[in-house]
Amino acid sequence: AVLQQVAPSVMAALAQGPPRLTSATATFGTTVIRGPDWKWDNQDGNGQGTVVLPDWVQVKWKAGGGNKYRAGAQGCHDLVLAEAHGKHLVGALVKADMVESDMVVKRGPDWKWESQDGSSTGVTSISPGWARVEWADGTSNFYRVGAEGCHDLAIANPKTCANGHIMVFLANGNGFPHSCDKCGNQNILAKFHRCNDCNYDLCASCPAGAK
C-alpha cells in the first residue's frame, strides 16, 4: 500500500494521550497502561502490563447451566475436547493458547466442580470486550476493552503506520512467516506489528513511520 504523511487530525488525536485498548487491538503480548475508564485502584502498581492469554474459559453445558473453568489457571486443566476441533484431537487438554468459541468439551483430569456439567458435554464461548492482563508483580485480572462501553486500558508506546492507523502487535504469525514492508525481512515468525487497514507489516526491529 502507498503510505502517506500522517494527517494533522490523527496527530492531534495521538497528542491527547495513548490510544485506548479495544477488542481489535488487545492481542497477546501488547504492552498496556491504565486507560480512560480505569477504576481498579492500584491493581496495576501504576506501571505497565502485558495482555496474556485467558486461562479460564466459559462453558455452557448441554444439561443446562454454565461457568468458567481452568484452561491453565493454577496449573490446572478442567476440560478436554469431546470432539476434534481443527488440528486438536478428541481428548486433548483445553489450553489457553487454543481456546476458541464453539469447542465441544467435557470434564478433564483436574475437574473438581462436582456435577456442574451434568455429566454432559458443553460448548465454549469467548466473552467479547474483555482482556486478561498480567502486571509486573505477577498478578493478573480481566479488564474491559469495550465491555459495558468502557476501556480500562490504553496501549503503551503505540506504533502507527504513516497513514496514522494504530498497528496491532502480534506475538506470533500462527506459524506462517511474514515479510517486513520496511526492511524487507522475509522470515518474520514472531513479534511484529501489522496495520490491517493498509496490509502493512513491520518487524520488531524497525521503527514505525513511512518507508
N, CA and C of each residue as an Amber inpcrd file, in Angstrom:
protein
   633
   0.8330000  -1.1860000   0.0000000   0.0000000   0.0000000   0.0000000
   0.8740000   1.2430000   0.0000000   0.3740000   2.3290000  -0.5940000
   1.0960000   3.5910000  -0.6100000   0.8100000   4.3220000   0.6930000
   1.8640000   4.6130000   1.4560000   1.7040000   5.2830000   2.7360000
   1.9220000   6.7730000   2.5670000   1.0830000   7.5510000   3.2210000
   1.1230000   8.9870000   3.0910000   1.4970000   9.6240000   4.4190000
   1.6860000  10.9400000   4.3940000   2.0030000  11.6600000   5.6190000
   0.8300000  11.5830000   6.5880000   1.1310000  11.4930000   7.8840000
   0.0850000  11.3930000   8.8930000  -0.7430000  12.6770000   8.8970000
  -2.0540000  12.5050000   8.8340000  -2.9450000  13.6610000   8.8060000
  -2.8580000  14.4360000  10.1150000  -2.9860000  15.7870000  10.0630000
  -2.9480000  16.5930000  11.2940000  -3.9770000  16.1640000  12.3270000
  -5.1550000  15.7200000  11.8620000  -6.1960000  15.3000000  12.8050000
  -5.7650000  14.0580000  13.5780000  -5.0260000  13.1660000  12.9020000
  -4.5230000  11.9630000  13.5670000  -3.4750000  12.3490000  14.5980000
  -2.5610000  13.2340000  14.2140000  -1.5250000  13.6930000  15.1430000
  -2.1370000  14.3470000  16.3720000  -3.2050000  15.1090000  16.1700000
  -3.8700000  15.7710000  17.2940000  -4.4940000  14.7500000  18.2290000
  -5.0790000  13.6830000  17.6510000  -5.6870000  12.6400000  18.4810000
  -4.6270000  11.9160000  19.2960000  -3.4760000  11.6240000  18.6530000
  -2.4090000  10.9280000  19.3670000  -1.8190000  11.7910000  20.4710000
  -1.8160000  13.1070000  20.2600000  -1.2600000  14.0220000  21.2540000
  -2.0970000  14.0670000  22.5270000  -3.3600000  13.6400000  22.4400000
  -4.2380000  13.6540000  23.6070000  -3.9010000  12.5500000  24.5990000
  -3.0900000  11.6050000  24.2030000  -2.7070000  10.5270000  25.1070000
  -2.6880000   9.1920000  24.3900000  -2.2310000   8.1450000  25.0590000
  -2.1570000   6.8180000  24.4350000  -3.5410000   6.3410000  23.9960000
  -3.6280000   5.6790000  22.8500000  -4.9280000   5.1890000  22.3750000
  -5.4600000   4.0890000  23.2770000  -6.7550000   4.0930000  23.4870000
  -7.3710000   3.0790000  24.3490000  -7.2720000   1.7070000  23.6980000
  -7.1930000   0.7000000  24.5370000  -7.1310000  -0.6820000  24.0590000
  -8.5400000  -1.1580000  23.7500000  -8.7310000  -1.7280000  22.5670000
 -10.0340000  -2.2470000  22.1480000  -9.9350000  -3.7520000  21.9110000
 -11.0620000  -4.3710000  21.6600000 -11.0610000  -5.8060000  21.3540000
 -10.1880000  -6.1020000  20.1460000 -10.1540000  -5.1840000  19.1890000
  -9.3800000  -5.3990000  17.9630000  -7.8810000  -5.2860000  18.2000000
  -7.4640000  -4.4720000  19.1790000  -6.0300000  -4.2630000  19.4110000
  -5.5180000  -5.0100000  20.6340000  -6.3950000  -5.7200000  21.3420000
  -5.9880000  -6.4480000  22.5510000  -5.3980000  -7.8020000  22.1930000
  -4.2830000  -7.7800000  21.4710000  -3.6310000  -9.0150000  21.0490000
  -2.5930000  -9.4470000  22.0780000  -2.3300000 -10.7430000  22.1190000
  -1.3820000 -11.3290000  23.0490000  -0.0170000 -10.6650000  22.9140000
   0.5250000 -10.1880000  24.0500000   1.8370000  -9.5660000  24.0620000
   1.8230000  -8.0540000  24.0290000   0.6620000  -7.4360000  23.7970000
   0.5790000  -5.9830000  23.7580000   0.8770000  -5.3860000  25.1390000
   1.7100000  -4.3490000  25.1860000   2.0440000  -3.6710000  26.4380000
   1.0220000  -2.5670000  26.6960000   0.4790000  -2.5430000  27.9110000
  -0.6150000  -1.6180000  28.2230000  -0.3710000  -0.8630000  29.5260000
  -1.1180000   0.2190000  29.6790000  -1.1710000   1.0000000  30.9140000
  -2.6330000   1.2770000  31.2210000  -2.9120000   1.8280000  32.3920000
  -4.3030000   2.1430000  32.7170000  -4.8540000   3.1730000  31.7290000
  -6.1260000   3.0180000  31.3840000  -6.7550000   3.8620000  30.3820000
  -7.8250000   4.7730000  30.9540000  -8.6700000   5.3430000  30.0810000
  -9.5950000   6.3990000  30.4950000 -10.6770000   5.9690000  31.4840000
 -11.0630000   4.6940000  31.4700000 -12.1500000   4.2430000  32.3520000
 -11.6550000   3.4050000  33.5280000 -10.3630000   3.5020000  33.8360000
  -9.7750000   2.7070000  34.9150000 -10.4760000   2.9930000  36.2400000
 -10.8340000   1.9190000  36.9720000 -11.4920000   2.0880000  38.2690000
 -11.0240000   1.0310000  39.2660000  -9.8520000   0.4650000  39.0180000
  -9.4120000  -0.7070000  39.7610000  -8.2920000  -0.3970000  40.7490000
  -8.3850000   0.8050000  41.3370000  -7.4250000   1.2160000  42.3690000
  -5.9840000   1.0320000  41.8770000  -5.1600000   0.3170000  42.6580000
  -3.7430000   0.2050000  42.3340000  -3.3730000  -1.1970000  41.8400000
  -4.3260000  -1.8900000  41.1960000  -4.0430000  -3.2440000  40.7060000
  -2.8480000  -3.2740000  39.7580000  -2.6270000  -2.1870000  39.0310000
  -1.5450000  -2.1510000  38.0520000  -0.2180000  -1.7050000  38.6350000
  -0.2030000  -1.3250000  39.9180000   1.0230000  -0.8240000  40.5280000
   1.5170000   0.4410000  39.8640000   0.5950000   1.1610000  39.2000000
   0.9450000   2.3720000  38.4540000   2.0420000   2.1230000  37.4120000
   2.0470000   0.8930000  36.8740000   3.0550000   0.5380000  35.8870000
   2.4420000  -0.0510000  34.6340000   3.2670000  -0.7410000  33.8660000
   2.8220000  -1.3530000  32.6270000   2.4730000  -2.8190000  32.8390000
   1.6160000  -3.3340000  31.9780000   1.2600000  -4.7440000  31.9890000
   1.2830000  -5.2960000  30.5790000   1.0290000  -6.5820000  30.4710000
   1.0540000  -7.2610000  29.1800000  -0.2190000  -8.0670000  28.9920000
  -0.8340000  -7.9410000  27.8300000  -2.0000000  -8.7670000  27.5100000
  -1.5470000 -10.2180000  27.3870000  -2.1690000 -11.0920000  28.1430000
  -1.8170000 -12.5110000  28.1310000  -3.0350000 -13.3350000  27.7480000
  -2.8030000 -14.5810000  27.4520000  -3.8980000 -15.4590000  27.0420000
  -4.8390000 -15.7250000  28.2070000  -6.1440000 -15.7570000  27.9490000
  -7.0950000 -16.0630000  29.0230000  -6.9570000 -17.5080000  29.4640000
  -6.7110000 -17.7140000  30.7650000  -6.5060000 -19.0820000  31.2430000
  -7.7580000 -19.6530000  31.9220000  -8.8870000 -18.9900000  31.7290000
 -10.2040000 -19.5110000  32.1100000 -11.0890000 -19.4490000  30.8650000
 -12.0040000 -20.3780000  30.7180000 -12.8800000 -20.3970000  29.5480000
 -14.3250000 -20.6140000  29.9910000 -15.2320000 -19.8890000  29.3730000
 -16.6600000 -20.0090000  29.6630000 -17.2350000 -21.2090000  28.9260000
 -18.0300000 -22.0070000  29.6210000 -18.6650000 -23.1840000  29.0160000
 -20.1490000 -23.2000000  29.3560000 -20.9690000 -23.4810000  28.3580000
 -22.4000000 -23.7110000  28.5590000 -22.6490000 -25.1960000  28.3730000
 -23.2220000 -25.8260000  29.4050000 -23.3930000 -27.2790000  29.3780000
 -24.6900000 -27.6850000  28.6940000 -24.6400000 -28.8100000  27.9900000
 -25.8160000 -29.3410000  27.3000000 -26.9280000 -29.6600000  28.2900000
 -26.5420000 -30.0750000  29.4940000 -27.5270000 -30.4220000  30.5140000
 -28.1220000 -29.1800000  31.1910000 -27.5870000 -28.0080000  30.8650000
 -28.0750000 -26.7670000  31.4610000 -27.0350000 -26.1220000  32.3580000
 -27.0590000 -24.8110000  32.4350000 -26.1130000 -24.0930000  33.2780000
 -24.7690000 -23.9170000  32.6070000 -23.8910000 -23.2270000  33.2970000
 -22.5550000 -22.9890000  32.7580000 -21.7070000 -22.2440000  33.7660000
 -20.4160000 -22.1250000  33.4590000 -19.4900000 -21.4330000  34.3560000
 -18.1570000 -21.2780000  33.6230000 -17.1940000 -20.6620000  34.3280000
 -15.8400000 -20.5600000  33.7950000 -14.9790000 -21.6550000  34.4000000
 -14.0820000 -22.2230000  33.5770000 -13.2510000 -23.3340000  34.0120000
 -11.7970000 -23.0860000  33.6080000 -10.8920000 -23.7670000  34.3150000
  -9.4620000 -23.5160000  34.1510000  -8.9010000 -24.1550000  32.8730000
  -8.2070000 -23.2870000  32.1160000  -7.5260000 -23.7530000  30.9100000
  -6.0380000 -23.4360000  31.0590000  -5.5270000 -23.7640000  32.2430000
  -4.1390000 -23.4670000  32.5660000  -3.9910000 -22.6670000  33.8430000
  -5.0610000 -22.0300000  34.2920000  -5.0260000 -21.2890000  35.5500000
  -4.6790000 -22.2220000  36.6950000  -3.8330000 -21.7450000  37.6140000
  -3.4230000 -22.5330000  38.7850000  -2.7180000 -23.8270000  38.3680000
  -2.2480000 -23.8660000  37.1260000  -1.5850000 -25.0650000  36.6260000
  -2.5300000 -26.2230000  36.3610000  -3.8180000 -25.9320000  36.2280000
  -4.8310000 -26.9910000  36.0910000  -5.6050000 -26.8660000  34.7800000
  -6.1170000 -28.0210000  34.3310000  -6.9290000 -28.0860000  33.1170000
  -8.1830000 -28.8850000  33.4370000  -9.2990000 -28.1690000  33.5470000
 -10.5610000 -28.8070000  33.9270000 -11.2440000 -29.5040000  32.7680000
 -10.8310000 -29.2090000  31.5350000 -11.5800000 -29.6510000  30.3650000
 -10.6940000 -30.3650000  29.3510000 -11.3240000 -31.2570000  28.5940000
 -10.7020000 -31.8490000  27.4140000 -11.7080000 -31.7530000  26.2720000
 -11.2170000 -31.8890000  25.0530000 -12.1040000 -31.8640000  23.8940000
 -12.9370000 -33.1370000  23.8160000 -14.2400000 -32.9640000  23.6330000
 -15.1280000 -34.1050000  23.4220000 -15.2770000 -34.4050000  21.9390000
 -14.9430000 -33.4260000  21.1130000 -14.9310000 -33.5890000  19.6600000
 -13.6680000 -32.9280000  19.1180000 -13.1380000 -33.4430000  18.0310000
 -11.9570000 -32.8310000  17.4190000 -12.2890000 -31.4020000  17.0000000
 -11.3080000 -30.5100000  17.1320000 -11.5110000 -29.1040000  16.7600000
 -10.2510000 -28.6210000  16.0440000 -10.3710000 -28.3930000  14.7280000
  -9.1990000 -28.0050000  13.9520000  -8.1440000 -29.0970000  14.0070000
  -6.9250000 -28.7090000  14.3810000  -5.8290000 -29.6820000  14.4480000
  -5.8050000 -30.4350000  15.7720000  -6.7060000 -30.0890000  16.6950000
  -6.7020000 -30.6960000  18.0270000  -7.6490000 -31.9030000  18.0720000
  -7.1400000 -33.0120000  18.6210000  -7.8720000 -34.2700000  18.6160000
  -8.7490000 -34.4380000  19.8430000  -9.6790000 -35.3590000  19.7510000
 -10.5250000 -35.7080000  20.8970000  -9.6460000 -36.0950000  22.0830000
  -9.9640000 -35.5820000  23.2510000  -9.2130000 -35.9060000  24.4540000
  -8.0900000 -34.9260000  24.7570000  -7.8090000 -33.9880000  23.8470000
  -6.7480000 -33.0030000  24.0800000  -7.1330000 -32.0660000  25.2130000
  -6.1590000 -31.7340000  26.0630000  -6.4110000 -30.7650000  27.1170000
  -6.7900000 -29.4320000  26.5040000  -7.7870000 -28.7760000  27.0810000
  -8.1550000 -27.4330000  26.6340000  -7.2140000 -26.4390000  27.3060000
  -6.3260000 -25.8270000  26.4880000  -5.3100000 -24.9110000  26.9970000
  -5.5730000 -23.4960000  26.4990000  -4.9740000 -22.5390000  27.2060000
  -5.2300000 -21.1320000  26.9110000  -4.9060000 -20.7620000  25.4700000
  -3.8290000 -21.3550000  24.9170000  -3.4000000 -20.9410000  23.5860000
  -4.2060000 -21.5730000  22.4580000  -5.2310000 -22.3580000  22.7800000
  -6.0510000 -22.9810000  21.7510000  -7.5300000 -22.6480000  21.8990000
  -7.8870000 -21.8910000  22.9250000  -9.3020000 -21.6490000  23.2230000
  -9.9640000 -20.8280000  22.1230000 -11.0780000 -21.3110000  21.6220000
 -11.9220000 -20.6080000  20.6670000 -13.3750000 -20.8430000  21.0650000
 -14.2730000 -20.0830000  20.4680000 -15.6940000 -20.3280000  20.6830000
 -16.1160000 -21.6090000  19.9690000 -17.1720000 -22.2250000  20.4690000
 -17.8110000 -23.3890000  19.8440000 -16.9700000 -24.6550000  19.8720000
 -16.0600000 -24.7690000  20.8380000 -15.3520000 -26.0330000  21.0510000
 -16.2370000 -26.9190000  21.9310000 -16.3960000 -28.1770000  21.5480000
 -17.1970000 -29.1220000  22.3400000 -16.2720000 -29.7970000  23.3480000
 -16.5970000 -29.6490000  24.6250000 -15.6990000 -30.1030000  25.6890000
 -16.4380000 -30.9620000  26.7160000 -15.6440000 -31.6180000  27.5550000
 -16.1840000 -32.3660000  28.6850000 -15.1800000 -32.2640000  29.8270000
 -15.5660000 -32.7720000  31.0010000 -14.6800000 -32.6680000  32.1590000
 -13.3490000 -33.3700000  31.8980000 -12.2740000 -32.7600000  32.4300000
 -10.9310000 -33.2720000  32.2050000 -10.2510000 -33.7330000  33.4760000
  -8.9240000 -33.8760000  33.4500000  -8.1950000 -34.5200000  34.5490000
  -8.2070000 -33.7500000  35.8680000  -8.3560000 -32.4290000  35.8180000
  -8.3200000 -31.6430000  37.0570000  -9.7000000 -31.1680000  37.5090000
 -10.7260000 -31.7870000  36.9620000 -12.1020000 -31.3960000  37.2980000
 -12.3570000 -31.5350000  38.7970000 -12.9200000 -30.4970000  39.4060000
 -13.2400000 -30.5400000  40.8330000 -14.5800000 -29.8660000  41.1270000
 -15.4170000 -29.7730000  40.0930000 -16.6210000 -28.9590000  40.2050000
 -17.8830000 -29.8010000  40.3390000 -17.7200000 -30.9770000  40.9420000
 -18.8570000 -31.8640000  41.2310000 -19.6860000 -32.1020000  39.9770000
 -20.9890000 -31.8510000  40.0370000 -21.8650000 -32.2010000  38.9120000
 -22.3240000 -30.9810000  38.1160000 -21.4950000 -29.9260000  38.0960000
 -21.8750000 -28.7240000  37.3420000 -22.1280000 -29.0230000  35.8680000
 -21.4410000 -30.0330000  35.3420000 -21.5880000 -30.3570000  33.9180000
 -22.7480000 -31.2870000  33.6370000 -23.3930000 -31.7990000  34.6890000
 -24.4820000 -32.7430000  34.4850000 -24.0350000 -33.9900000  33.7560000
 -22.7340000 -34.3050000  33.8750000 -22.1360000 -35.4480000  33.1700000
 -22.3740000 -35.3790000  31.6630000 -22.4660000 -34.1480000  31.1480000
 -22.7130000 -33.9600000  29.7180000 -21.5480000 -33.2180000  29.0810000
 -21.6420000 -32.9920000  27.7900000 -20.6700000 -32.1510000  27.0980000
 -21.1480000 -30.7000000  27.1400000 -20.2230000 -29.8070000  26.8060000
 -20.5620000 -28.3930000  26.7790000 -19.8810000 -27.7120000  25.6080000
 -20.2130000 -26.4390000  25.4070000 -19.6620000 -25.6570000  24.3090000
 -19.0150000 -24.3990000  24.8750000 -17.8010000 -24.1060000  24.4250000
 -17.0710000 -22.9350000  24.9130000 -17.5610000 -21.6640000  24.2280000
 -17.3550000 -20.5430000  24.9070000 -17.6470000 -19.2470000  24.3140000
 -16.6170000 -18.2440000  24.8120000 -16.3470000 -17.2330000  24.0140000
 -15.4100000 -16.1820000  24.3660000 -16.2050000 -14.9300000  24.7010000
 -15.9770000 -14.3620000  25.8680000 -16.6760000 -13.1420000  26.2580000
 -16.0470000 -11.9530000  25.5380000 -16.7940000 -11.2950000  24.6570000
 -16.2180000 -10.1580000  23.9400000 -16.0480000  -8.9520000  24.8600000
 -15.0770000  -8.1360000  24.5340000 -14.9220000  -6.8850000  25.2640000
 -14.1100000  -6.9690000  26.5280000 -13.4480000  -8.1030000  26.7800000
 -12.6050000  -8.2600000  27.9650000 -11.2350000  -8.7780000  27.5460000
 -10.2020000  -8.3800000  28.2760000  -8.8500000  -8.8810000  28.0290000
  -8.1740000  -9.1550000  29.3620000  -7.3660000 -10.2000000  29.3940000
  -6.6160000 -10.5330000  30.6050000  -5.2320000  -9.8930000  30.5230000
  -4.8380000  -9.2190000  31.6100000  -3.5520000  -8.5250000  31.6600000
  -2.7500000  -8.9950000  32.8680000  -1.4590000  -9.2250000  32.6440000
  -0.5500000  -9.5730000  33.7420000   0.3400000  -8.3730000  34.0260000
   0.4410000  -8.0300000  35.3240000   1.2110000  -6.8660000  35.7430000
   2.6250000  -7.2720000  36.1810000   3.4600000  -6.2840000  36.4350000
   4.8700000  -6.5250000  36.7420000   5.0690000  -7.3840000  37.9790000
   4.1160000  -7.3290000  38.9300000   4.2530000  -8.1130000  40.1550000
   3.7620000  -9.5460000  40.0020000   3.3380000  -9.9220000  38.7770000
   2.8960000 -11.2910000  38.5180000   1.4050000 -11.5170000  38.6720000
   0.6750000 -10.5350000  39.1990000  -0.7750000 -10.6750000  39.3250000
  -1.4340000 -10.4250000  37.9720000  -2.6340000 -10.9440000  37.8050000
  -3.3630000 -10.7360000  36.5570000  -4.8480000 -10.6510000  36.8420000
  -5.5590000 -10.0570000  35.8870000  -7.0040000  -9.9410000  36.0170000
  -7.5790000  -9.6140000  34.6450000  -8.9080000  -9.6250000  34.5740000
  -9.5960000  -9.2790000  33.3370000 -10.0570000  -7.8260000  33.4030000
  -9.9180000  -7.1190000  32.2720000 -10.2780000  -5.7060000  32.2020000
 -11.1050000  -5.4400000  30.9500000 -11.8740000  -4.3550000  31.0060000
 -12.8000000  -4.0270000  29.9270000 -12.0660000  -3.3730000  28.7470000
 -12.2820000  -3.9390000  27.5670000 -11.7400000  -3.3570000  26.3380000
 -12.8970000  -3.1370000  25.3640000 -13.9820000  -2.6360000  25.9180000
 -15.2010000  -2.3980000  25.1520000 -16.4480000  -2.8710000  25.8730000
 -16.2950000  -3.8360000  26.7880000 -17.4380000  -4.3020000  27.5780000
 -18.0110000  -3.1340000  28.3850000 -19.3340000  -3.0960000  28.4870000
 -20.0330000  -2.0500000  29.2420000 -19.7490000  -0.6550000  28.6840000
 -19.2630000  -0.6120000  27.4510000 -18.9450000   0.6700000  26.8370000
 -17.7170000   1.3410000  27.4310000 -16.8740000   0.5650000  28.1220000
 -15.7250000   1.1240000  28.8380000 -14.4050000   0.5380000  28.3380000
 -13.3390000   1.3200000  28.5410000 -11.9840000   0.9020000  28.1680000
 -11.0530000   1.2040000  29.3430000 -10.7050000   0.1520000  30.0730000
  -9.8680000   0.2990000  31.2640000  -8.4050000   0.4980000  30.9350000
  -8.0090000   0.1920000  29.6950000  -6.6000000   0.1300000  29.3490000
  -6.2820000   0.9920000  28.1310000  -5.0170000   1.3650000  28.0480000
  -4.5070000   2.0760000  26.8740000  -3.2310000   1.3860000  26.4130000
  -2.8930000   1.5710000  25.1420000  -1.6830000   0.9620000  24.5820000
  -0.4760000   1.8000000  24.9760000   0.5050000   1.1770000  25.6010000
   1.7460000   1.8690000  25.9570000   2.6620000   1.9070000  24.7340000
   3.2200000   3.0630000  24.4420000   4.1510000   3.2250000  23.3220000
   3.5830000   2.6570000  22.0190000   2.4210000   3.1490000  21.5810000
   1.8030000   2.5960000  20.3700000   2.6050000   2.9230000  19.1170000
   2.5170000   2.0250000  18.1300000   3.1070000   2.2840000  16.8280000
   1.9840000   2.5810000  15.8420000   2.2250000   3.5340000  14.9590000
   1.2660000   3.8430000  13.9080000   1.9690000   3.7500000  12.5620000
   1.1960000   3.4130000  11.5340000   1.7460000   3.4560000  10.1840000
   1.7430000   4.9110000   9.7240000   2.2810000   5.1760000   8.5650000
   2.3770000   6.5510000   8.0780000   1.0210000   7.1480000   7.7370000
   0.0080000   6.3100000   7.6380000  -1.3510000   6.8160000   7.4420000
  -2.0610000   7.0880000   8.7640000  -1.3530000   6.8460000   9.8760000
  -1.9020000   7.1910000  11.1790000  -2.7310000   6.1140000  11.8400000
  -2.8050000   4.9080000  11.2470000  -3.5720000   3.8200000  11.8520000
  -2.7600000   3.1640000  12.9660000  -3.4320000   2.8150000  14.0580000
  -2.7700000   2.0820000  15.1280000  -2.4370000   0.6780000  14.6390000
  -1.1700000   0.2840000  14.8150000  -0.7340000  -1.0330000  14.3770000
  -0.9170000  -2.0560000  15.4960000  -1.4340000  -3.2150000  15.1490000
  -1.6840000  -4.2880000  16.1120000  -0.4080000  -5.0890000  16.3200000
  -0.0760000  -5.3590000  17.5880000   1.0930000  -6.1770000  17.8950000
   0.7180000  -7.6500000  17.8100000   1.5320000  -8.4300000  17.1220000
   1.3120000  -9.8680000  17.0010000   2.5270000 -10.5980000  17.5550000
   2.2990000 -11.4030000  18.5850000   3.4010000 -12.1320000  19.2180000
   3.8400000 -13.3140000  18.3760000   2.9730000 -13.7650000  17.4760000
   3.3600000 -14.8490000  16.5710000   2.5530000 -14.7230000  15.2920000
   3.0130000 -15.4170000  14.2880000   2.3380000 -15.3730000  12.9920000
   1.5600000 -16.6290000  12.6970000   1.1260000 -17.3210000  13.7630000
   0.3910000 -18.5780000  13.6180000   1.1760000 -19.6050000  12.8030000
   2.5230000 -19.5260000  12.9250000   3.3710000 -20.4900000  12.2540000
   3.7080000 -20.1630000  10.8130000   3.1470000 -19.0640000  10.2930000
   3.4040000 -18.6810000   8.9080000   4.3230000 -17.4660000   8.8780000
   5.4000000 -17.5110000   8.0810000   6.3220000 -16.3710000   8.0260000
   5.6940000 -15.1640000   7.3440000   6.0670000 -13.9760000   7.7920000
   5.6140000 -12.7310000   7.1950000   6.8370000 -11.9320000   6.7770000
   6.6500000 -10.9510000   5.9110000   7.7580000 -10.1070000   5.4710000
   7.5330000  -8.6860000   5.9610000   8.6330000  -8.0280000   6.3100000
   8.5730000  -6.6400000   6.7670000   8.5350000  -5.7290000   5.5420000
   7.5280000  -4.8590000   5.4910000   7.3850000  -3.9580000   4.3490000
   8.3560000  -2.7860000   4.4050000   9.1510000  -2.7030000   5.4820000
  10.1060000  -1.6020000   5.5900000  11.5370000  -2.0490000   5.2950000
  11.9930000  -3.1160000   5.9700000  13.3820000  -3.5490000   5.7780000
  13.5100000  -4.7240000   4.8240000  12.3690000  -5.3670000   4.5110000
  12.4000000  -6.4680000   3.5630000  12.6540000  -7.8280000   4.1710000
  12.7800000  -7.9150000   5.4980000  12.9680000  -9.2030000   6.1600000
  11.8460000 -10.1500000   5.7500000  12.2140000 -11.2930000   5.1820000
  11.2210000 -12.2170000   4.6140000  10.8130000 -13.3340000   5.5650000
  11.3440000 -13.3650000   6.7830000  11.1250000 -14.5420000   7.6320000
  10.7390000 -14.1450000   9.0520000   9.7450000 -13.2730000   9.1650000
   9.2630000 -12.8710000  10.4770000   8.2920000 -13.9470000  10.9840000
   8.6400000 -14.6010000  12.0620000   7.7730000 -15.6230000  12.6420000
   7.1450000 -15.1570000  13.9510000   7.6980000 -14.1240000  14.5480000
   7.1910000 -13.6840000  15.8440000   7.4800000 -12.2020000  16.0420000
   6.6670000 -11.5950000  16.8940000   6.8470000 -10.2160000  17.3470000
   6.9660000  -9.2230000  16.1970000   5.8290000  -8.9210000  15.6040000
   5.7980000  -7.8730000  14.5960000   4.4950000  -7.0900000  14.7300000
   4.4520000  -5.9340000  14.0830000   3.2720000  -5.0760000  14.1050000
   2.6080000  -5.1090000  12.7360000   1.2930000  -5.0020000  12.7410000
   0.5480000  -5.0320000  11.4810000  -0.4870000  -3.9170000  11.4540000
  -0.5680000  -3.2500000  10.3140000  -1.6740000  -2.3400000  10.0490000
  -2.6570000  -3.0760000   9.1620000  -3.7870000  -3.4470000   9.7180000
  -4.7760000  -4.1940000   8.9530000  -5.4250000  -3.3330000   7.8770000
  -5.4860000  -2.0110000   8.1250000  -6.0990000  -1.1190000   7.1460000
  -5.2460000  -1.0080000   5.8810000  -3.9240000  -1.0040000   6.0460000
  -3.0120000  -0.8200000   4.9060000  -2.3600000  -2.1170000   4.4520000
  -2.6430000  -3.2350000   5.1510000  -1.9630000  -4.5030000   4.8590000
  -0.4510000  -4.2970000   4.9030000   0.0170000  -3.7350000   6.0070000
   1.4130000  -3.3100000   6.1600000   1.9890000  -3.9450000   7.4090000
   3.0880000  -4.7040000   7.2460000   3.7450000  -5.3880000   8.3590000
   5.0700000  -4.7130000   8.6880000   5.3890000  -4.6930000   9.9750000
   6.6130000  -4.0460000  10.4340000   7.2590000  -4.9410000  11.4770000
   8.5150000  -5.3760000  11.2530000   9.1730000  -6.2450000  12.2240000
   9.5520000  -5.4500000  13.4800000   9.8120000  -6.1520000  14.5530000
  10.0220000  -5.5160000  15.8450000  11.2350000  -4.5940000  15.8610000
  12.2120000  -4.8320000  14.9950000  13.4350000  -4.0320000  14.9930000
  13.3190000  -2.7620000  14.1670000  12.2220000  -2.6020000  13.4140000
  12.0610000  -1.4150000  12.5770000  11.2000000  -0.3660000  13.2850000
  11.5780000   0.9230000  13.1950000  10.7380000   1.9750000  13.7650000
   9.4890000   2.1780000  12.9210000   8.4510000   2.7130000  13.5270000
   7.2280000   2.9810000  12.7900000   7.4220000   4.1770000  11.8780000
   6.4890000   4.3670000  10.9480000   6.5330000   5.5420000  10.0840000
   6.5950000   5.1670000   8.6240000   6.8900000   6.1290000   7.8000000
   6.8840000   5.9310000   6.3590000   8.0450000   5.0440000   5.9250000
   7.9560000   4.5000000   4.7300000   9.0100000   3.6550000   4.1810000
  10.3090000   4.4420000   4.0000000
